[in-house]
Coordinates of C-alpha atoms in Angstrom, one line a residue:
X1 CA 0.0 0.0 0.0
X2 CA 1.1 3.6 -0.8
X3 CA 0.0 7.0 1.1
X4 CA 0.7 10.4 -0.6
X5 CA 2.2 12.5 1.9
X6 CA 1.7 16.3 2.1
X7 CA 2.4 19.2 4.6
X8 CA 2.8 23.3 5.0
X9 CA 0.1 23.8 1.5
X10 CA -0.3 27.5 3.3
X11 CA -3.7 28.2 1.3
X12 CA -3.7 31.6 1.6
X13 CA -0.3 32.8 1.5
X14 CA 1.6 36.1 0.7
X15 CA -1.9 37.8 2.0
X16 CA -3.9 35.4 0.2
X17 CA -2.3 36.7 -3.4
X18 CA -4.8 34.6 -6.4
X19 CA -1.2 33.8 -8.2
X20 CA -0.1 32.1 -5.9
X21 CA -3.3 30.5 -4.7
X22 CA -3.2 29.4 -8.6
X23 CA 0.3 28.3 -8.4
X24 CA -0.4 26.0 -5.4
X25 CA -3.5 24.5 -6.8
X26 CA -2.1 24.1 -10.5
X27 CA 0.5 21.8 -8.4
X28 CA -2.8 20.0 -7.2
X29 CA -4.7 19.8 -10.5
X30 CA -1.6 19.0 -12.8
X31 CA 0.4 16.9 -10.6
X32 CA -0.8 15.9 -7.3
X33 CA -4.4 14.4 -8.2
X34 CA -3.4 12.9 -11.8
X35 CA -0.9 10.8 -9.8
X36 CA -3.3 9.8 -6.7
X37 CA -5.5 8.2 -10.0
X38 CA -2.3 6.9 -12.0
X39 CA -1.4 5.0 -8.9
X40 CA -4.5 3.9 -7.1
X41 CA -3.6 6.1 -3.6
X42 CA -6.7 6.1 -1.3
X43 CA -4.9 8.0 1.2
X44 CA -3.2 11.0 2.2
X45 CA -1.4 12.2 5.3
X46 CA -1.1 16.3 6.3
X47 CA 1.4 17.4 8.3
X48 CA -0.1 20.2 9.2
X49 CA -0.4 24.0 8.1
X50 CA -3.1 23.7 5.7
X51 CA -4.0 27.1 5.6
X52 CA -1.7 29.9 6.1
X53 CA -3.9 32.3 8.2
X54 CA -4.3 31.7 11.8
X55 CA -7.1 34.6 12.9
X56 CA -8.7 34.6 9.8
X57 CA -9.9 33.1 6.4
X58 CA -10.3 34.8 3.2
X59 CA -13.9 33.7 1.7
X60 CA -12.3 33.6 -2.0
X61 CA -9.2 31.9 -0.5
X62 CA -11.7 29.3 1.2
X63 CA -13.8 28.8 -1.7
X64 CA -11.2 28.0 -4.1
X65 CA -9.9 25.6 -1.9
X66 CA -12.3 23.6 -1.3
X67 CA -13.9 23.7 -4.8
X68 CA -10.1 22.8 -6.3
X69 CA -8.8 20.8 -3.3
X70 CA -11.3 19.4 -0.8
X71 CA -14.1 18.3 -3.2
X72 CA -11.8 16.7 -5.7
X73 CA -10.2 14.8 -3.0
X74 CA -13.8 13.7 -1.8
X75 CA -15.1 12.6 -5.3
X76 CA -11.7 10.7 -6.1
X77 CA -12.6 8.9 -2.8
X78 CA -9.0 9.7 -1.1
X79 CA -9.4 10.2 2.5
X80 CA -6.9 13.2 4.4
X81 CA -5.9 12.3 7.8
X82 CA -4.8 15.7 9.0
X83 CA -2.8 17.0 12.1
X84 CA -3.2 20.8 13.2
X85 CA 0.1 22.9 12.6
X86 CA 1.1 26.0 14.6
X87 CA -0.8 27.9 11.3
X88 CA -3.8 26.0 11.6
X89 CA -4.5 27.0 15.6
X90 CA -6.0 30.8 16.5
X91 CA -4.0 30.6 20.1
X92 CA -0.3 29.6 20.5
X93 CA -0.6 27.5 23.8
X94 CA -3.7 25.1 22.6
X95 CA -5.3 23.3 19.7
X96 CA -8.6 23.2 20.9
X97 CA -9.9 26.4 18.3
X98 CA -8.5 25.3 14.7
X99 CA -9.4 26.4 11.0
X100 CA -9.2 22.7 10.0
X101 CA -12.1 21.6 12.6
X102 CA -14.3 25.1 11.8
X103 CA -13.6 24.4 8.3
X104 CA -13.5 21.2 7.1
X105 CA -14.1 18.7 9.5
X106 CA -17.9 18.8 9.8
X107 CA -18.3 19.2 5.9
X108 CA -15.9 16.4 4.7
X109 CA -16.5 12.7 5.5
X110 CA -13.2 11.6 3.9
X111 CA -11.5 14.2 6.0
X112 CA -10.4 12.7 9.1
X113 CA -8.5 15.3 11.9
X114 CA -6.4 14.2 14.0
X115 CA -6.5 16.4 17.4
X116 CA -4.7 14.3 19.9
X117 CA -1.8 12.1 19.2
X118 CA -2.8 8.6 17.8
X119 CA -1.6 5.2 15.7
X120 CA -3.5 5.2 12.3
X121 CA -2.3 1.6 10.4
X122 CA -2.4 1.0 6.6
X123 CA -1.8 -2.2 5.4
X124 CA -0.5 -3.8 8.7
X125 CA 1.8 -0.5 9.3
X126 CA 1.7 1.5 12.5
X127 CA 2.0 5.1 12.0
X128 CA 2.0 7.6 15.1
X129 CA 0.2 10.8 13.8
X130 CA 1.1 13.6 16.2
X131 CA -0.7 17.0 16.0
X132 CA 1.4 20.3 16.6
X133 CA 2.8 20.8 20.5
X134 CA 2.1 23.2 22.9
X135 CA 1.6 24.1 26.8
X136 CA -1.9 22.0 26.8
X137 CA -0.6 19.1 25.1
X138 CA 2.8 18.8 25.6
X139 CA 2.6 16.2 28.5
X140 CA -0.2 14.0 26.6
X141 CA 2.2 14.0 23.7
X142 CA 5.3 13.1 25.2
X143 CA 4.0 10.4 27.4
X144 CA 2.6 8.9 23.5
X145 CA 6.1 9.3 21.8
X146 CA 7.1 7.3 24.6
X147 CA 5.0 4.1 24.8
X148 CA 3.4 4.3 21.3
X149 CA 4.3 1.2 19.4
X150 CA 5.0 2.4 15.6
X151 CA 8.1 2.3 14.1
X152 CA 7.2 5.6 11.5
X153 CA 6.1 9.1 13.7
X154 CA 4.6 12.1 11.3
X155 CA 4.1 15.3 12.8
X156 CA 4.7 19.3 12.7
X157 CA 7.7 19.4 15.1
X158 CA 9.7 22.5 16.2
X159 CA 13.2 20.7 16.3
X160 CA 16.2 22.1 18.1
X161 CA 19.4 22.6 15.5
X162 CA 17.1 21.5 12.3
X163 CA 17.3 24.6 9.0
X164 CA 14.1 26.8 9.3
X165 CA 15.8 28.2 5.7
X166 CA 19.0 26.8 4.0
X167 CA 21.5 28.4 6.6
X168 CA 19.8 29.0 9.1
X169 CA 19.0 26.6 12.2
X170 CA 16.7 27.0 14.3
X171 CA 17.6 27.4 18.2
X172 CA 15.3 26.7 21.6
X173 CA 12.8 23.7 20.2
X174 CA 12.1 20.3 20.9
X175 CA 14.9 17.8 21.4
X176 CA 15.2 15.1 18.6
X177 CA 16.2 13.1 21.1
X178 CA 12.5 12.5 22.1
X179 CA 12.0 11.3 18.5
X180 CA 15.2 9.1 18.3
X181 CA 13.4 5.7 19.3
X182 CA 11.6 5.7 15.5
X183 CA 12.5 4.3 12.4
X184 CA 11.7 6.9 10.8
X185 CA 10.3 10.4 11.8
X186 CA 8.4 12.7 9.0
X187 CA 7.5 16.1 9.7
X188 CA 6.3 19.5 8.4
X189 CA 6.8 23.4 9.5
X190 CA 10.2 24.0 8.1
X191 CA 10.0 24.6 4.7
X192 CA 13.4 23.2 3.5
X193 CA 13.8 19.8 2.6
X194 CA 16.2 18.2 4.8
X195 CA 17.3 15.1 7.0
X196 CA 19.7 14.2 9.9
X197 CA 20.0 10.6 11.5
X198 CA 16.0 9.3 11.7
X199 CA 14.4 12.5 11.1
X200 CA 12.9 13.9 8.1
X201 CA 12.1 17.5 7.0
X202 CA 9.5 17.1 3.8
X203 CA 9.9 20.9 2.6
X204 CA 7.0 22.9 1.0
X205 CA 5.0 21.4 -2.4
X206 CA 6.1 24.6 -4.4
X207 CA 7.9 27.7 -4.0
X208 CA 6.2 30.4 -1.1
X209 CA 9.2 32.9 -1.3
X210 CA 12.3 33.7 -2.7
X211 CA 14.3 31.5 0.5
X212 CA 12.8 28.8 -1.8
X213 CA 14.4 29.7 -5.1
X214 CA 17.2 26.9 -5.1
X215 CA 15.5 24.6 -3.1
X216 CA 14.0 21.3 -4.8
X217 CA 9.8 21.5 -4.2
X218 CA 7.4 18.2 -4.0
X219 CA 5.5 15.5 -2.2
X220 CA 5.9 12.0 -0.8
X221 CA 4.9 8.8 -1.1
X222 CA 5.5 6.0 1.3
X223 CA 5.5 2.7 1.0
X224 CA 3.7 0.5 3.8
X225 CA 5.2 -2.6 2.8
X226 CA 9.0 -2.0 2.7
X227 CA 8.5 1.2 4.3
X228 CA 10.5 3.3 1.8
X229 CA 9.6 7.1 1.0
X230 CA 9.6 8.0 -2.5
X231 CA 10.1 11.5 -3.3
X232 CA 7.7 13.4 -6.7
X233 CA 9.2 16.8 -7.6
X234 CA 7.5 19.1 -8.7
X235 CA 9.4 21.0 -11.6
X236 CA 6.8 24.0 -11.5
X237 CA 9.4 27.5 -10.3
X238 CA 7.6 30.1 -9.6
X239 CA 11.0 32.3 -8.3
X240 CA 14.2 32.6 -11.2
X241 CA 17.6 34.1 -10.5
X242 CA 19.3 35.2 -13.9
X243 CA 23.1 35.8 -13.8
X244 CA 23.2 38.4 -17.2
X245 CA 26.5 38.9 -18.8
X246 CA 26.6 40.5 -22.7
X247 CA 30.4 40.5 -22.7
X248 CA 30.7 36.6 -21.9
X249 CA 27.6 35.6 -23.2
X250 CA 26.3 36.1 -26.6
X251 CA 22.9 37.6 -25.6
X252 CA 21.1 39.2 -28.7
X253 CA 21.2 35.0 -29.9
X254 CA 19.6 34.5 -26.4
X255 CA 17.3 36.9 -27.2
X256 CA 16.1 35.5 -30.0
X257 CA 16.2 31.5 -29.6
X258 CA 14.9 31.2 -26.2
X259 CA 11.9 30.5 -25.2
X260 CA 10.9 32.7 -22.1
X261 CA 7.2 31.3 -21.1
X262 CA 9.3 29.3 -18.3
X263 CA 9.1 32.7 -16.8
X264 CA 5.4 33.6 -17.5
X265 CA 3.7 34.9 -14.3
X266 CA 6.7 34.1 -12.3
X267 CA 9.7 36.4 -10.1
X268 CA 13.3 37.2 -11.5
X269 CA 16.3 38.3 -9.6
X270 CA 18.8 39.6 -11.9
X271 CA 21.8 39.7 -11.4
X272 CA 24.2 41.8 -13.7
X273 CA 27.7 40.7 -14.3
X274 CA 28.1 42.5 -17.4
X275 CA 26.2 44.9 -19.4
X276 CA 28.2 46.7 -22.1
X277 CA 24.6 47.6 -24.1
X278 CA 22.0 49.2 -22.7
X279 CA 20.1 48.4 -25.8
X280 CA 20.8 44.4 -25.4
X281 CA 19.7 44.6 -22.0
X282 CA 16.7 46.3 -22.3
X283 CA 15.6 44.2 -25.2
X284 CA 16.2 41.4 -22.9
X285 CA 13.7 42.6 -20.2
X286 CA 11.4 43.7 -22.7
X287 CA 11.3 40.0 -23.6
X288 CA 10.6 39.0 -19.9
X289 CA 8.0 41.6 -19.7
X290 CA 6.3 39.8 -22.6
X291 CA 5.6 37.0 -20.3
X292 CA 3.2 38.8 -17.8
X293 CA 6.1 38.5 -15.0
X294 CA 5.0 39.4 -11.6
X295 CA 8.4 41.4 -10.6
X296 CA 11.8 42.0 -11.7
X297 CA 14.8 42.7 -9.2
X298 CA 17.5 44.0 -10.9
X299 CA 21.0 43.7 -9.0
X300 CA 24.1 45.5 -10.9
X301 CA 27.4 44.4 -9.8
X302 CA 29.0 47.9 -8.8
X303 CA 32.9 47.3 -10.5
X304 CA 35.0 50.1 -7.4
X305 CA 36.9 46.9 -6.2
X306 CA 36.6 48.9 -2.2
X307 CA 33.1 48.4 -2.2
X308 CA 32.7 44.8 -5.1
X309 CA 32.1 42.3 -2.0
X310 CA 29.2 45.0 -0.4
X311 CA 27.6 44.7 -3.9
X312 CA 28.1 40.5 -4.5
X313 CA 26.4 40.5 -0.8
X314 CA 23.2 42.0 -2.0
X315 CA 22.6 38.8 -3.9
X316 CA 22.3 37.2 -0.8
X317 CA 18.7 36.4 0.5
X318 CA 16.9 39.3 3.2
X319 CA 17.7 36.8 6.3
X320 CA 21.0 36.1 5.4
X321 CA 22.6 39.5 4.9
X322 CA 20.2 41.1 8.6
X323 CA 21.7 37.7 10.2
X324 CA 25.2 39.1 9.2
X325 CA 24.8 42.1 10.5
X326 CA 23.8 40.8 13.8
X327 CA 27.2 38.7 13.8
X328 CA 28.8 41.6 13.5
X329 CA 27.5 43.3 16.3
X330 CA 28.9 43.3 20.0
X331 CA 25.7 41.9 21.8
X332 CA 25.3 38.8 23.7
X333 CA 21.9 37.1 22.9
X334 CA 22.7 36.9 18.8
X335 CA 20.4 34.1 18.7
X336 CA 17.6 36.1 20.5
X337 CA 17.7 38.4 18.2
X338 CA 18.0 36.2 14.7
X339 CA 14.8 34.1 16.0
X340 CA 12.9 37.5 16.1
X341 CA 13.8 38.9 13.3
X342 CA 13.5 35.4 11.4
X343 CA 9.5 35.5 13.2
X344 CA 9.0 38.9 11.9
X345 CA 10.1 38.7 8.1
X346 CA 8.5 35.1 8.0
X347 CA 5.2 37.2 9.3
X348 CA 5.6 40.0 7.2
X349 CA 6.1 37.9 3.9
X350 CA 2.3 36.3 4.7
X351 CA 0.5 39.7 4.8

């Protein structure tokens, strides 16, 4: 038997923006759903973070997903066993008030929520379903991870020392060391894909911002029966970084051979390494602009060799170059101060 696995689908992101909404779903529609059919898959786990609003939902945002999400998952007859993440909850310290339950859950036979920490088994394999942890649960939980019996634990865990973005670990969460006892632990909430020793960090379906632009996107499958996990990219970009150089690089020929839908409805970094015509160049955005792109970000390498490195630094991501700033500075609590700033861009990139 194989289950699909999916996790952090954040309907509603970037301030419930319809492009990506569209981009999320079109990963659904195109991908996701065709290979459910193609490979006979009557179940799915959620990690958690279905929707990307805690306090709210956006009626449009809701709509859409359950007209291009929920109800194709119902009529396929594939059945969602869900666990709340930190976005699904309205209060930080309980689960007890979620968007998934208000939602979903009285609307959706095949949509089975998972509040509490529980074994589900699918074809004669225990899996230990655990929903997100906080103050109310935490002692329930823990006292589960100990004495449950399966050798596979999914969840939305806040890990101590695992990447919240490539780089960049994240300090003060739970001990993996509560988790070691497993086979094999899958989770959600980071958005990287990534794995150390037992655990497993599945990373977002698609692309949510530009920490995501070199990072490979898609779901997973497991397998029951040998209890391997298969991993489905999905080759669907919707952030590019162009390096453009006209000295090195025979450009006008670019210009005129490539084709740029790729880019259509998409964002472009551009980095400029060279650009001995004006003319060349702006042929060349003229021919990204042809394809209805969302925003173009244009970084010129400034040649002064004293200030060269300042300006190769400014293709580094936002977190990346604050966080570098902060090492520099003669404070004490560095990692204080990177978590909240981390909290604050991640929060200000969903409004």
């Amino acid at each position: 038997m194989k289950i699909a696995i999916l996790n952090d689908s954040h309907f509603g992101a970037r301030g419930d923006n319809q492009l990506f909404l569209d981009y999320f779903l079109e990963f659904f529609t195109d991908q996701f759903f065709p290979y459910l059919k193609e490979n006979n898959i009557t179940d799915v786990l959620h990690l958690g973070d279905l929707m990307d609003r805690r306090k709210f939902v956006n009626f449009n945002t809701l709509g859409t997903v359950r007209n291009c999400f929920m109800d194709p998952l119902r009529d396929m007859g594939v059945t969602m066993h869900i666990v709340p993440g930190n976005h699904d909850t309205y209060y930080r310290n309980t689960n007890e008030l979620n968007s998934l339950r208000e939602l979903f859950a009285d609307r959706y036979d095949n949509f089975n929520l998972i509040e509490s920490p529980q074994d589900l088994v699918f074809g004669g394999l225990s899996v230990a379903m655990v929903p997100w942890i906080n103050k109310e649960n935490k002692e329930e939980t823990m006292e589960f991870l100990s004495s449950t019996k399966s050798p596979i634990c999914c969840g939305h865990f806040e890990l101590d020392g695992y990447e919240v973005m490539r780089g960049y670990k994240f300090e003060g969460g739970m001990s993996d060391g509560d988790l070691k006892r497993f086979e094999m632990v899958l989770s959600g909430h980071f958005h990287n894909k990534s794995s150390r020793n037992n655990v497993h960090y599945l990373g977002t379906q698609y692309q949510i911002t530009f920490h995501d632009l070199n990072e490979k996107k898609g779901f997973h499958v497991l397998d029951t029966e040998t209890r391997s996990l298969e991993y489905v990219e999905n080759p669907r970009r919707m952030f590019h970084q162009i390096s453009y150089d006209d000295v090195e690089t025979d450009i006008e020929k670019i210009i005129d051979t490539m084709d740029f839908s790729s880019y259509a409805n998409s964002y472009i970094k551009i980095l400029v390494l060279n650009k001995k015509s004006p003319y060349t160049f702006d042929r060349f955005i003229d021919k990204l602009y042809e394809q209805n792109i969302q925003n173009v970000t244009i970084v010129e390498e400034v040649i002064t060799n004293d200030i060269e490195e300042d300006a190769l630094d400014m293709a580094q991501d936002t977190v990346t170059i604050i966080n570098n700033e902060i090492d520099g500075m003669d404070i004490t609590n560095k990692s204080d101060v990177k978590n909240l700033i981390r909290e604050l861009y991640m929060e200000a990139l969903s409004q």
